[in-house]
Short mmCIF file of C-alpha atoms and ligand atoms in Angstrom, two decimals:
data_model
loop_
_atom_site.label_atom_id
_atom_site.label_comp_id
_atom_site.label_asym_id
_atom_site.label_seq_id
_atom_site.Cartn_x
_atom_site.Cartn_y
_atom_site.Cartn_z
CA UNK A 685 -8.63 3.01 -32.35
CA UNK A 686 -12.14 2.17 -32.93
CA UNK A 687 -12.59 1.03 -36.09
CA UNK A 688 -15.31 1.78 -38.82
CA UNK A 689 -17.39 -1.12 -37.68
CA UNK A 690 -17.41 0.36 -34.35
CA UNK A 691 -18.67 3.50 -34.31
CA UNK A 692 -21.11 2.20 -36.31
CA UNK A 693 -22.52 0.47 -33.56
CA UNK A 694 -22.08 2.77 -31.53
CA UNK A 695 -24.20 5.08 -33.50
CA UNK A 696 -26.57 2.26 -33.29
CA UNK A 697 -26.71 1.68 -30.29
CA UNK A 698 -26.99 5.42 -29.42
CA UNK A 699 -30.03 5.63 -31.44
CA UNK A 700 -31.60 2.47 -29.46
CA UNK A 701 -30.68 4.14 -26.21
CA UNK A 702 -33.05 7.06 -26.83
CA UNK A 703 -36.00 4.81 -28.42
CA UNK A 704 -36.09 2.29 -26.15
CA UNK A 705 -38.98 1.98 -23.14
CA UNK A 706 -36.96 -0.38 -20.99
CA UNK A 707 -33.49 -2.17 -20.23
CA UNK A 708 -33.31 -4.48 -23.34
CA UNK A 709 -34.89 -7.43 -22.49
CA UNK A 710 -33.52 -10.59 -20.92
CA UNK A 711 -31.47 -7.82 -18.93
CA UNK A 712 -30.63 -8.70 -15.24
CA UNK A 713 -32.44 -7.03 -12.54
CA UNK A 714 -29.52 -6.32 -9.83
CA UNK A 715 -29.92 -7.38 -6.17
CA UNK A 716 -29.44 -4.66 -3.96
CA UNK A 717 -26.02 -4.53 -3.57
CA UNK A 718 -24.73 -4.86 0.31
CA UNK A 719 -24.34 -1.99 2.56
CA UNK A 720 -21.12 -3.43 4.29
CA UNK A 721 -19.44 -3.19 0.70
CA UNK A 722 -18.43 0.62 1.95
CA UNK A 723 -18.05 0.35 5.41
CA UNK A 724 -17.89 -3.41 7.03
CA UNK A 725 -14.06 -3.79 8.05
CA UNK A 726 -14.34 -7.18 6.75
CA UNK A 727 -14.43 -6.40 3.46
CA UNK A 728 -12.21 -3.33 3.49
CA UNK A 729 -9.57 -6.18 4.77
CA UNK A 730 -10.55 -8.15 1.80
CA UNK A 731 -10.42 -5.70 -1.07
CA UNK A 732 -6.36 -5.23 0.66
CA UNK A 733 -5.85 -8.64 0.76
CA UNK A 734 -7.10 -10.13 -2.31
CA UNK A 735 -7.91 -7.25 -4.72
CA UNK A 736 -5.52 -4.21 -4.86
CA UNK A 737 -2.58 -6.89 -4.47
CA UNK A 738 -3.40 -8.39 -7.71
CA UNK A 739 -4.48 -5.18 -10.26
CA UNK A 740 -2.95 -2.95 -12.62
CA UNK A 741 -2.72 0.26 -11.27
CA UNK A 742 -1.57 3.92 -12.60
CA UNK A 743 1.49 4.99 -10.87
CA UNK A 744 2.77 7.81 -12.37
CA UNK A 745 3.89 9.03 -15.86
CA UNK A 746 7.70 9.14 -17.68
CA UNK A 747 7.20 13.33 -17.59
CA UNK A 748 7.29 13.03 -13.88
CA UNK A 749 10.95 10.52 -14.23
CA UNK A 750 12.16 11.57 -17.97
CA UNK A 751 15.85 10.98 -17.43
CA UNK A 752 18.37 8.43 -16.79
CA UNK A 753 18.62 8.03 -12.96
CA UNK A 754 15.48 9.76 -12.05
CA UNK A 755 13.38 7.87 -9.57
CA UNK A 756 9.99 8.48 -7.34
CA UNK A 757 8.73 7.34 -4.56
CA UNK A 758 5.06 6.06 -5.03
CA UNK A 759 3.02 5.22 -1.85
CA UNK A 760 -0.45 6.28 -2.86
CA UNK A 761 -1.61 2.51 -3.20
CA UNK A 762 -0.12 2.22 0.61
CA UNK A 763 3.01 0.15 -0.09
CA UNK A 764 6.33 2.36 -0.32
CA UNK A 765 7.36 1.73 -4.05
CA UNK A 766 10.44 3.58 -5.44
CA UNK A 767 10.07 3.78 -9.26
CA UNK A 768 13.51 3.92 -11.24
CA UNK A 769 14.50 5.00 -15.03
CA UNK A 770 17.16 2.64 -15.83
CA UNK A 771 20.59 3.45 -18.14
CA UNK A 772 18.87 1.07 -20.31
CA UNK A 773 15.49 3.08 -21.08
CA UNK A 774 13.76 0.72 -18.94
CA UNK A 775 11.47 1.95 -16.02
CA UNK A 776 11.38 -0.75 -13.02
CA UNK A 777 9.71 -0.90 -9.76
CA UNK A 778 10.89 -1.93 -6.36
CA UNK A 779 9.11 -1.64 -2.80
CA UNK A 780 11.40 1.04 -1.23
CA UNK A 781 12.30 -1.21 1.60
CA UNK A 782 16.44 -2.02 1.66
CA UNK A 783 17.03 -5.36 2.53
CA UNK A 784 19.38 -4.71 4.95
CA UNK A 785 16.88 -3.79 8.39
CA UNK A 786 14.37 -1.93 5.92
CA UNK A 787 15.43 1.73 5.90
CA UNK A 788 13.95 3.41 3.18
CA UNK A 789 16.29 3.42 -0.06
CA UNK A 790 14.79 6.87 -1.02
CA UNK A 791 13.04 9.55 0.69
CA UNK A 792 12.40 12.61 -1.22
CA UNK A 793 8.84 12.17 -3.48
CA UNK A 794 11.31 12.71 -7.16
CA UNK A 795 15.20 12.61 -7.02
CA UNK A 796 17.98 11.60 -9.40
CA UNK A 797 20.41 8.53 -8.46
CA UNK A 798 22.94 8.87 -11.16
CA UNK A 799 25.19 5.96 -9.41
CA UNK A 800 22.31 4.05 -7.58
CA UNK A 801 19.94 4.54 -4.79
CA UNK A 802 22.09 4.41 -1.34
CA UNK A 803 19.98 3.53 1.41
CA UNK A 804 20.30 6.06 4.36
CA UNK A 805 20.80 3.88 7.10
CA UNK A 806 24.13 2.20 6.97
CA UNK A 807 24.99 2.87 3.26
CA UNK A 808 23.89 -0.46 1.09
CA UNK A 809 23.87 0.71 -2.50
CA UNK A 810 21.42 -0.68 -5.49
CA UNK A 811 21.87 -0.81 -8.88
CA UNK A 812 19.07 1.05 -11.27
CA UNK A 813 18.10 -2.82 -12.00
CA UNK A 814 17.99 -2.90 -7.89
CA UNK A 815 21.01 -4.71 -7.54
CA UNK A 816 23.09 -5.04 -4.29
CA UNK A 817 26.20 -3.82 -5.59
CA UNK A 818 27.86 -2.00 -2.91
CA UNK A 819 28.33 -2.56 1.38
CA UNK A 820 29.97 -0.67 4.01
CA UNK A 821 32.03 -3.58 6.04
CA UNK A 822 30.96 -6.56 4.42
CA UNK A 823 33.74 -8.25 6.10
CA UNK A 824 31.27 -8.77 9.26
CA UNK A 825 28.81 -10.39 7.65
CA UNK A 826 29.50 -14.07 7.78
CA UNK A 827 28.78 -16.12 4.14
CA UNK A 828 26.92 -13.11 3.11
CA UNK A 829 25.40 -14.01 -0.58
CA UNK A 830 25.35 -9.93 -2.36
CA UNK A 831 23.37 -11.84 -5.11
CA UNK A 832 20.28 -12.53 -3.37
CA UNK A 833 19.63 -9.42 -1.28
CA UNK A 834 18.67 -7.33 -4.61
CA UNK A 835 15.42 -4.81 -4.01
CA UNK A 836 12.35 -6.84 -4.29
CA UNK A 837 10.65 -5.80 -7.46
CA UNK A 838 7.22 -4.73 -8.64
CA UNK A 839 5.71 -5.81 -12.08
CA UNK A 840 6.04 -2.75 -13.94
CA UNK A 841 5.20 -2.16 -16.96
CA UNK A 842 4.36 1.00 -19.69
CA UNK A 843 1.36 2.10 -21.04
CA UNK A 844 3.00 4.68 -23.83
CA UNK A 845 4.05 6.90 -21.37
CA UNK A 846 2.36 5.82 -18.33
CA UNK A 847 3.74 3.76 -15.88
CA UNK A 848 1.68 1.06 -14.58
CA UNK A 849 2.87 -1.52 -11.65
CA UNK A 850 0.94 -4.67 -10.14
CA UNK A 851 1.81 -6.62 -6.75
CA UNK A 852 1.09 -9.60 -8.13
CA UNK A 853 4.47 -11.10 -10.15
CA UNK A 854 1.92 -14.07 -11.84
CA UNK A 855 -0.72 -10.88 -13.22
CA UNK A 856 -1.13 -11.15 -16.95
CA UNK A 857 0.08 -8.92 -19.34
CA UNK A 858 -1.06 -5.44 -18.85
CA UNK A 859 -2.42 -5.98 -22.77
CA UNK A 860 -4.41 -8.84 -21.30
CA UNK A 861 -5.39 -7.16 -18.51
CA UNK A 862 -6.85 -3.94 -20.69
CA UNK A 863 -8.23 -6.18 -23.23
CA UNK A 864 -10.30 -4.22 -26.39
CA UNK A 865 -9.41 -1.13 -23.91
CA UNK A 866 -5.59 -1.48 -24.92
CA UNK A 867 -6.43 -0.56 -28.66
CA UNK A 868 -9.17 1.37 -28.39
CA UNK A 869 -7.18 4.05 -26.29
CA UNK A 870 -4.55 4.37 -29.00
CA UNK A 871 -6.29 7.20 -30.80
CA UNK A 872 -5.49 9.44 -27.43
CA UNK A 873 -1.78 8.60 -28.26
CA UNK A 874 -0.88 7.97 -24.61
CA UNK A 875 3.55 7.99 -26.18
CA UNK A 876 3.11 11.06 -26.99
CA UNK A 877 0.85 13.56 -24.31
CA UNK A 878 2.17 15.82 -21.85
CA UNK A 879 1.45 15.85 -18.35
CA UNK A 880 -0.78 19.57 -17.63
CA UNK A 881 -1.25 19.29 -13.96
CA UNK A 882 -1.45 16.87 -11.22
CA UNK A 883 -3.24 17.23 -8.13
CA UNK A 884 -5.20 15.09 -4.89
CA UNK A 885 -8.11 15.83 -3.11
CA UNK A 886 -9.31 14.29 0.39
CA UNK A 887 -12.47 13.06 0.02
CA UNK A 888 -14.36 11.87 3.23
CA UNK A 889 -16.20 8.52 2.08
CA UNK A 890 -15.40 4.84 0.75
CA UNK A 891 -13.69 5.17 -2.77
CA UNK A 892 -16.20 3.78 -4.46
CA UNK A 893 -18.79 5.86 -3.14
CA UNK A 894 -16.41 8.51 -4.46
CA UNK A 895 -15.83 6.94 -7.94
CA UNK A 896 -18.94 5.91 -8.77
CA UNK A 897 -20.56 9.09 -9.16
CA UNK A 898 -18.43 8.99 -12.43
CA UNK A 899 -19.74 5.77 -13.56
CA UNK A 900 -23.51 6.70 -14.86
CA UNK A 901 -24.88 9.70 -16.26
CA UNK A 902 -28.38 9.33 -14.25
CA UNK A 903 -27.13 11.93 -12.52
CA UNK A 904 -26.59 14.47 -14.55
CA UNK A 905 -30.13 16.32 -14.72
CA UNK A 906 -29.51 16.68 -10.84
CA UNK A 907 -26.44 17.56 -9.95
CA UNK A 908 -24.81 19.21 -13.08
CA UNK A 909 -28.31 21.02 -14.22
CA UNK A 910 -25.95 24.42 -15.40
CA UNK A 911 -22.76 22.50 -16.39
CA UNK A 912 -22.85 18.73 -17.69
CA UNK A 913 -26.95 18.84 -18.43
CA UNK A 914 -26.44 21.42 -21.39
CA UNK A 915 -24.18 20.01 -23.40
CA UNK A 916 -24.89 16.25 -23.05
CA UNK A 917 -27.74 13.93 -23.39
CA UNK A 918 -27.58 11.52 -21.16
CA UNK A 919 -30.98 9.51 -22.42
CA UNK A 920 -28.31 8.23 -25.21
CA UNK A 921 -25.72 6.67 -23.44
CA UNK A 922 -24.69 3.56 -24.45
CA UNK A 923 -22.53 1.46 -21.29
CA UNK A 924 -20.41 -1.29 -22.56
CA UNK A 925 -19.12 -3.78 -20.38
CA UNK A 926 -15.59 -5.48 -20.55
CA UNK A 927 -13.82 -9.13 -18.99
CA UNK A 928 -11.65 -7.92 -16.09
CA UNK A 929 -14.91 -5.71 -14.62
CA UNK A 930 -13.70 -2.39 -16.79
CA UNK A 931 -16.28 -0.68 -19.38
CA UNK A 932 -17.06 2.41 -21.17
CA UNK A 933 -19.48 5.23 -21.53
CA UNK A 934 -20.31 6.72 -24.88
CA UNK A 935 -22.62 10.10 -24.42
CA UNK A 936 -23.94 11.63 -27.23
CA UNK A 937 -22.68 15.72 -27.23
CA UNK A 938 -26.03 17.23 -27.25
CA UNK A 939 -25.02 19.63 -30.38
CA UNK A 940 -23.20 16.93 -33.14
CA UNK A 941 -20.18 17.88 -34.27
CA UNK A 942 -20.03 21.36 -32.54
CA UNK A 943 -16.65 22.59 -32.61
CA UNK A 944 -14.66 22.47 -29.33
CA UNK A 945 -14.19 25.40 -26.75
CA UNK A 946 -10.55 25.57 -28.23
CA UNK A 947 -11.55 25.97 -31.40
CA UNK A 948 -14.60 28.18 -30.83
CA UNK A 949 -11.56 30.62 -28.68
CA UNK A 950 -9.90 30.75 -32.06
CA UNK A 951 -6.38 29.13 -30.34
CA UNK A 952 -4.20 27.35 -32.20
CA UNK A 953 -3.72 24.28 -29.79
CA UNK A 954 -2.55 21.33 -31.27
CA UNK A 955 -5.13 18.45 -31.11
CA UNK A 956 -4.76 14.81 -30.68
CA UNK A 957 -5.13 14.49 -34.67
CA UNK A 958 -6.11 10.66 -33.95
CA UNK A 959 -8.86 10.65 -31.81
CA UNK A 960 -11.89 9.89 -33.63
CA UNK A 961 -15.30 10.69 -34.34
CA UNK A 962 -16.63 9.31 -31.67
CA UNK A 963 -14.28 11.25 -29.18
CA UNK A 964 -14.97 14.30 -30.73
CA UNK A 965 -18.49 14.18 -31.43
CA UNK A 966 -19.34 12.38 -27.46
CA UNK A 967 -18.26 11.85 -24.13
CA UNK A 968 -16.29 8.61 -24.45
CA UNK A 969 -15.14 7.54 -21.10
CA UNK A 970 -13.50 4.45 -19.66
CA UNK A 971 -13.49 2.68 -16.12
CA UNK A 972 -10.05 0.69 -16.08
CA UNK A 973 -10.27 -1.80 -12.54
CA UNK A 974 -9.49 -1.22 -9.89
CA UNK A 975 -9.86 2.60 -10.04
CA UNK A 976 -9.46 4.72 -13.38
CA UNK A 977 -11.41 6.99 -14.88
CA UNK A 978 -11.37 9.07 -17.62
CA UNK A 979 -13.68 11.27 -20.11
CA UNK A 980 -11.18 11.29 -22.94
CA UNK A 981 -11.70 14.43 -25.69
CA UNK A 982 -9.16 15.61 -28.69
CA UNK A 983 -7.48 18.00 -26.79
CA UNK A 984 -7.21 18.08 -23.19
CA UNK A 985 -8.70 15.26 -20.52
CA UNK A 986 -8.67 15.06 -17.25
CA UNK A 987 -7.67 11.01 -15.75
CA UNK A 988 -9.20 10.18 -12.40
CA UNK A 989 -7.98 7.83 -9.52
CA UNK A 990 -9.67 7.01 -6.45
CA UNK A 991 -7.51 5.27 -3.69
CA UNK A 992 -8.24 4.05 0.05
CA UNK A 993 -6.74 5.53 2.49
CA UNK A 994 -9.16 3.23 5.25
CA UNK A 995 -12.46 2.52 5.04
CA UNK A 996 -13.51 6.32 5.03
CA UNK A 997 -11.47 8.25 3.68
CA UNK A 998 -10.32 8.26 -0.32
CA UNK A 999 -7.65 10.32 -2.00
CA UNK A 1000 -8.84 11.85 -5.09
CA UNK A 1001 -5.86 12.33 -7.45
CA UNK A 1002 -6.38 14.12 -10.60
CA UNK A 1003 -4.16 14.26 -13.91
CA UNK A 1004 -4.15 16.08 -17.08
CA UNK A 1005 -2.94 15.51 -20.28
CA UNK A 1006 -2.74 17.39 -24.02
CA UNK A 1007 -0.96 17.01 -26.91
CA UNK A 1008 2.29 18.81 -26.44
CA UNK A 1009 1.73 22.65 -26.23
CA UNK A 1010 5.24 23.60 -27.62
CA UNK A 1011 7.74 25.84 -25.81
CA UNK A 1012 5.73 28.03 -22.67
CA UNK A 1013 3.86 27.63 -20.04
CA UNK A 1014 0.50 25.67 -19.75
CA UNK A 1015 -1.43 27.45 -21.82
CA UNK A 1016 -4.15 29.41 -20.51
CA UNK A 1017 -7.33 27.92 -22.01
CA UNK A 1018 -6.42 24.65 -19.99
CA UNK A 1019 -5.98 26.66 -16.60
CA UNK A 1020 -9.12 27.74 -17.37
CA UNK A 1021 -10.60 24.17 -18.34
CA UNK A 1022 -9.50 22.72 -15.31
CA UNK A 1023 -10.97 25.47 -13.20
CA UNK A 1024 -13.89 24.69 -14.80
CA UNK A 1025 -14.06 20.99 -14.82
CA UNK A 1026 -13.14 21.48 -10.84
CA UNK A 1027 -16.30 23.01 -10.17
CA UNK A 1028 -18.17 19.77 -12.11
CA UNK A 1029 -16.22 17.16 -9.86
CA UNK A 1030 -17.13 19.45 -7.03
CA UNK A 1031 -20.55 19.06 -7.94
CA UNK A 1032 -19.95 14.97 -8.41
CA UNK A 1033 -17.54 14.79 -5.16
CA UNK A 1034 -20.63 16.91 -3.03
CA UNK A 1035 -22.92 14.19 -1.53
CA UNK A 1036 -20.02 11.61 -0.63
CA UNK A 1037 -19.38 12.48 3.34
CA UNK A 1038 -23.29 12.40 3.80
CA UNK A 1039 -23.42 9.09 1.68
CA UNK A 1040 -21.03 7.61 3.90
CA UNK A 1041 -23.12 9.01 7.01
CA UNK A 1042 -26.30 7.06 5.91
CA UNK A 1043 -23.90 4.38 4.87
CA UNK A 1044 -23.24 3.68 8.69
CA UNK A 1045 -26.73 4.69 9.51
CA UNK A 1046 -29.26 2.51 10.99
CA UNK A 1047 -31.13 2.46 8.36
CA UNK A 1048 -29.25 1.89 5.04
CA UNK A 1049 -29.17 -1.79 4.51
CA UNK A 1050 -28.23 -2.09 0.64
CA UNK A 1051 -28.27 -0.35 -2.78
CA UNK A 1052 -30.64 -0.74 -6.13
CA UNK A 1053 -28.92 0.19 -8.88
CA UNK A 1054 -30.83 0.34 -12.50
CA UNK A 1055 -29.92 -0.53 -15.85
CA UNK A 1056 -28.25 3.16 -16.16
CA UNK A 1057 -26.03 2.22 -13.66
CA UNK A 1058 -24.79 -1.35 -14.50
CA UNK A 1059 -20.81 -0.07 -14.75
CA UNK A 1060 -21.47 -0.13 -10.85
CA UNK A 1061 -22.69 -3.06 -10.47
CA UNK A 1062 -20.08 -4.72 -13.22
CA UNK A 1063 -17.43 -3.48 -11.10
CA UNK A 1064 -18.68 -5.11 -8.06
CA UNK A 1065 -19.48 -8.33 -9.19
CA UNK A 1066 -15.50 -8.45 -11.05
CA UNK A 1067 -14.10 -7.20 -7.25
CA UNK A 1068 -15.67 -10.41 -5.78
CA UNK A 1069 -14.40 -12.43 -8.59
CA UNK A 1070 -11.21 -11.42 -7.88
CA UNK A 1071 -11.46 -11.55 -4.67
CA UNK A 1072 -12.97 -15.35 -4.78
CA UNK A 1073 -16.41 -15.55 -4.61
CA UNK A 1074 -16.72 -18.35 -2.19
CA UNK A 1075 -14.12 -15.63 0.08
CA UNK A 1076 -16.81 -13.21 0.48
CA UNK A 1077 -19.58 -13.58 2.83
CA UNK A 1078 -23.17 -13.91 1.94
CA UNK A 1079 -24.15 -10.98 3.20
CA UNK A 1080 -21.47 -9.03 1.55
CA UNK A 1081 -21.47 -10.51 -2.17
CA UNK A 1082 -23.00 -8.41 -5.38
CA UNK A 1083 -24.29 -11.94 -6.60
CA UNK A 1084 -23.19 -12.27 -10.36
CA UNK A 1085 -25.76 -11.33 -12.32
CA UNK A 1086 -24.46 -10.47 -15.39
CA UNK A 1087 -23.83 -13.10 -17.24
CA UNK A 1088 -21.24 -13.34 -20.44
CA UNK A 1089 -24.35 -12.62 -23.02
CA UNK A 1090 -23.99 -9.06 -21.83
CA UNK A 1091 -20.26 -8.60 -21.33
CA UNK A 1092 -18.15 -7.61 -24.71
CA UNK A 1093 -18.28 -8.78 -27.30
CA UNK A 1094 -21.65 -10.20 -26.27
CA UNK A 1095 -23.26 -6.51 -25.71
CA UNK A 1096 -26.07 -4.41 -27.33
CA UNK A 1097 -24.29 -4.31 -30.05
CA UNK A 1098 -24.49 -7.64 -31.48
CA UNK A 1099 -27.91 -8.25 -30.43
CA UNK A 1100 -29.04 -4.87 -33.12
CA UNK A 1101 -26.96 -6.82 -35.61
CA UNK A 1102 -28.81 -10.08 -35.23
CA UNK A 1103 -32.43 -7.93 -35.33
CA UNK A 1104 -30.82 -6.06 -38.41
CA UNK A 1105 -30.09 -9.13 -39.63
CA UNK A 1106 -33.30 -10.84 -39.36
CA UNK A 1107 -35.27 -8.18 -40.65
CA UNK A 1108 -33.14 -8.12 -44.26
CA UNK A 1109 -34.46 -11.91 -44.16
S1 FES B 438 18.75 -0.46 6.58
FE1 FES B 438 19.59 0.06 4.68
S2 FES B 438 21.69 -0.15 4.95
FE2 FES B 438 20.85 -0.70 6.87
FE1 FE2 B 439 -21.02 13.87 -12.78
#
């Protein structure tokens, strides 16, 4: 939830966004971030290595497993990860690799193992909790110890109902790892949605050329002149920047408090009573590291991953949630909302092959990025933290800029209230 005090600030810091003349000052001007960051091999290898093996990632949701014994196979993030819904309620993670000679345990993408998951090969058999409990011919198998051959697990853990895993067993919480994020997204009532529609896209560039085009509104005026442009003001928009290299994106909604596009289509879809003013009244949209985006709204929003597939090439997987329809099909309104919002990620998705060619060009040595666009640059300077600064090369480090006066709760924010403050002296 954001509270009272919040949105305040926000409002603020809205109104500061359209008055000001330049990046507040004392704000960091960003060296131009490194060409090799999308395409040297070196640091592809190093964002496998030392990054994606230690995040929080979105693996799926309990709609996709919502009864005892359902399972699915996850491999998006390039390790084969079988996720299980225990007899106890509890969802747990294991890489899908049986410990015998490494057969897959499962094969088909969803499937339901009321008795365990029997490996194909010669018949081992796991418990739910990934147990070894049963062997063909265990006789020939000298001093064979059942007890330590169980499934090698993932950290898994739920986000209401989203399912979130991490490769590292020693990552904090997944409450630590969210930090403010974890309560502010509790107005969007992530227990209770319903999954709309899931889908991927092949995109033909490095994923964060792909994701950050939906990091900064700068631009909007360009590329989304018919749809985005119209109906938000992107001279407003107040970034906020997070610890763990996530942040968020408020937008002012050009027309305050219009009603939505459900509501204006006189259907009686049930909203996300919760979400607030700001979420109604905005564009309020979060990056989540390593690769999570979504522009949240009262009724129906899309969320956005971006994963390497190599260096190139990114799949684009898209997910949709609402409040829970009732009995019925997906109502029409959303088909048509997703239609719609296709053609705006078309628009976002359009320049990313040709970015990549002048990527790998002679001539592209590095990238400025402006004050608009510091969620970029945020997220860059966190992936080399993680990684280990002193790990990266030289010539391949966002230098660290951004100091902890601008990251949360250090932001705009608190500077206004300190001028506020001063001028009631
Ligand atoms: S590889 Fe699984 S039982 Fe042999
Ligand atoms: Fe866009």
């Amino acid at each position: 939830m954001l509270t009272q005090e919040q949105i305040r600030d926000i409002r603020q810091q809205i109104d500061f966004e359209f008055k000001r003349k330049s990046p507040p000052e004392g704000f960091p001007k960003f060296p131009d971030l490194p060409a090799g960051r999308y395409n040297d091999e070196e640091f592809f290898e190093l964002e496998n290595k030392h990054y994606w093996s230690k995040v929080w990632m979105l693996a799926g949701t309990l709609d996709e497993i919502p009864e005892v014994g359902n399972y699915m196979l996850w491999d998006i993030a390039r390790q084969p990860i079988v996720i299980v819904h225990g007899k106890d309620g509890v969802v747990r993670s294991f890489y899908n690799t049986c410990r015998h000679r490494g057969a897959p345990v499962v094969t088909e993408k969803y499937g339901t193992a009321e008795h365990g998951l029997v490996c194909g090969y010669h018949g081992w058999v796991y418990s739910h909790e990934g147990d070894l409990v049963g062997m063909r011919d265990k006789r020939d198998f000298v001093d064979f110890d059942m007890e330590c051959r169980s499934l090698y697990p993932v950290k898994t853990e739920m986000f209401g109902k989203l399912i979130f895993v991490n490769f590292n067993e020693d990552a904090p919480s997944l409450r630590d790892y969210m930090g403010p994020i974890y309560d502010e997204l509790q107005e969007f009532q992530f227990q209770n949605l319903r999954l709309v529609d899931h889908y991927v896209w092949d995109l033909h560039c490095n994923w964060k050329i792909a994701m950050e085009a939906n990091m900064e509104v700068y631009h909007v005026k360009s590329i989304h002149p018919q749809t985005v442009d119209p109906s938000l003001d992107y001279r407003g928009n107040v970034n906020t920047l997070y610890p763990h290299g996530h942040s968020r994106m408020v937008a002012p909604n050009r027309v305050a408090n219009r009603k939505s596009g459900y509501a204006q289509a006189g259907t009686d879809l049930r909203e996300i009573e919760t979400v607030g003013e700001i979420g109604r009244t905005c564009t309020q949209s979060y990056h989540i590291e390593p690769n999570w985006v979504s522009p949240l709204g009262p009724v129906l929003f899309p969320v956005l991953h971006f994963w390497p597939v190599n260096i190139r090439e990114t799949k684009y997987e898209i997910r949709w949630f609402a409040a829970d329809w009732g009995t019925g099909p997906v109502p029409e309104i959303f088909r048509k909302q997703i239609e719609y919002f296709n053609v705006v990620i078309t628009e976002d998705t359009q320049f990313g092959d040709a970015i990549q060619k002048s990527v790998d060009s002679y001539a592209f040595k590095g990238v400025p990025l402006c004050y608009q666009e510091a969620r970029i640059y945020h997220m860059h300077q966190n992936i080399d933290k993680v990684i280990g600064a002193n790990i990266v090369p030289a010539h391949l480090r966002a230098e660290p800029v951004i100091g902890e006066e601008w990251i949360h709760p250090n932001d705009t924010s608190e500077r206004l209230r300190q001028q506020e403050a001063m001028a009631a002296e």
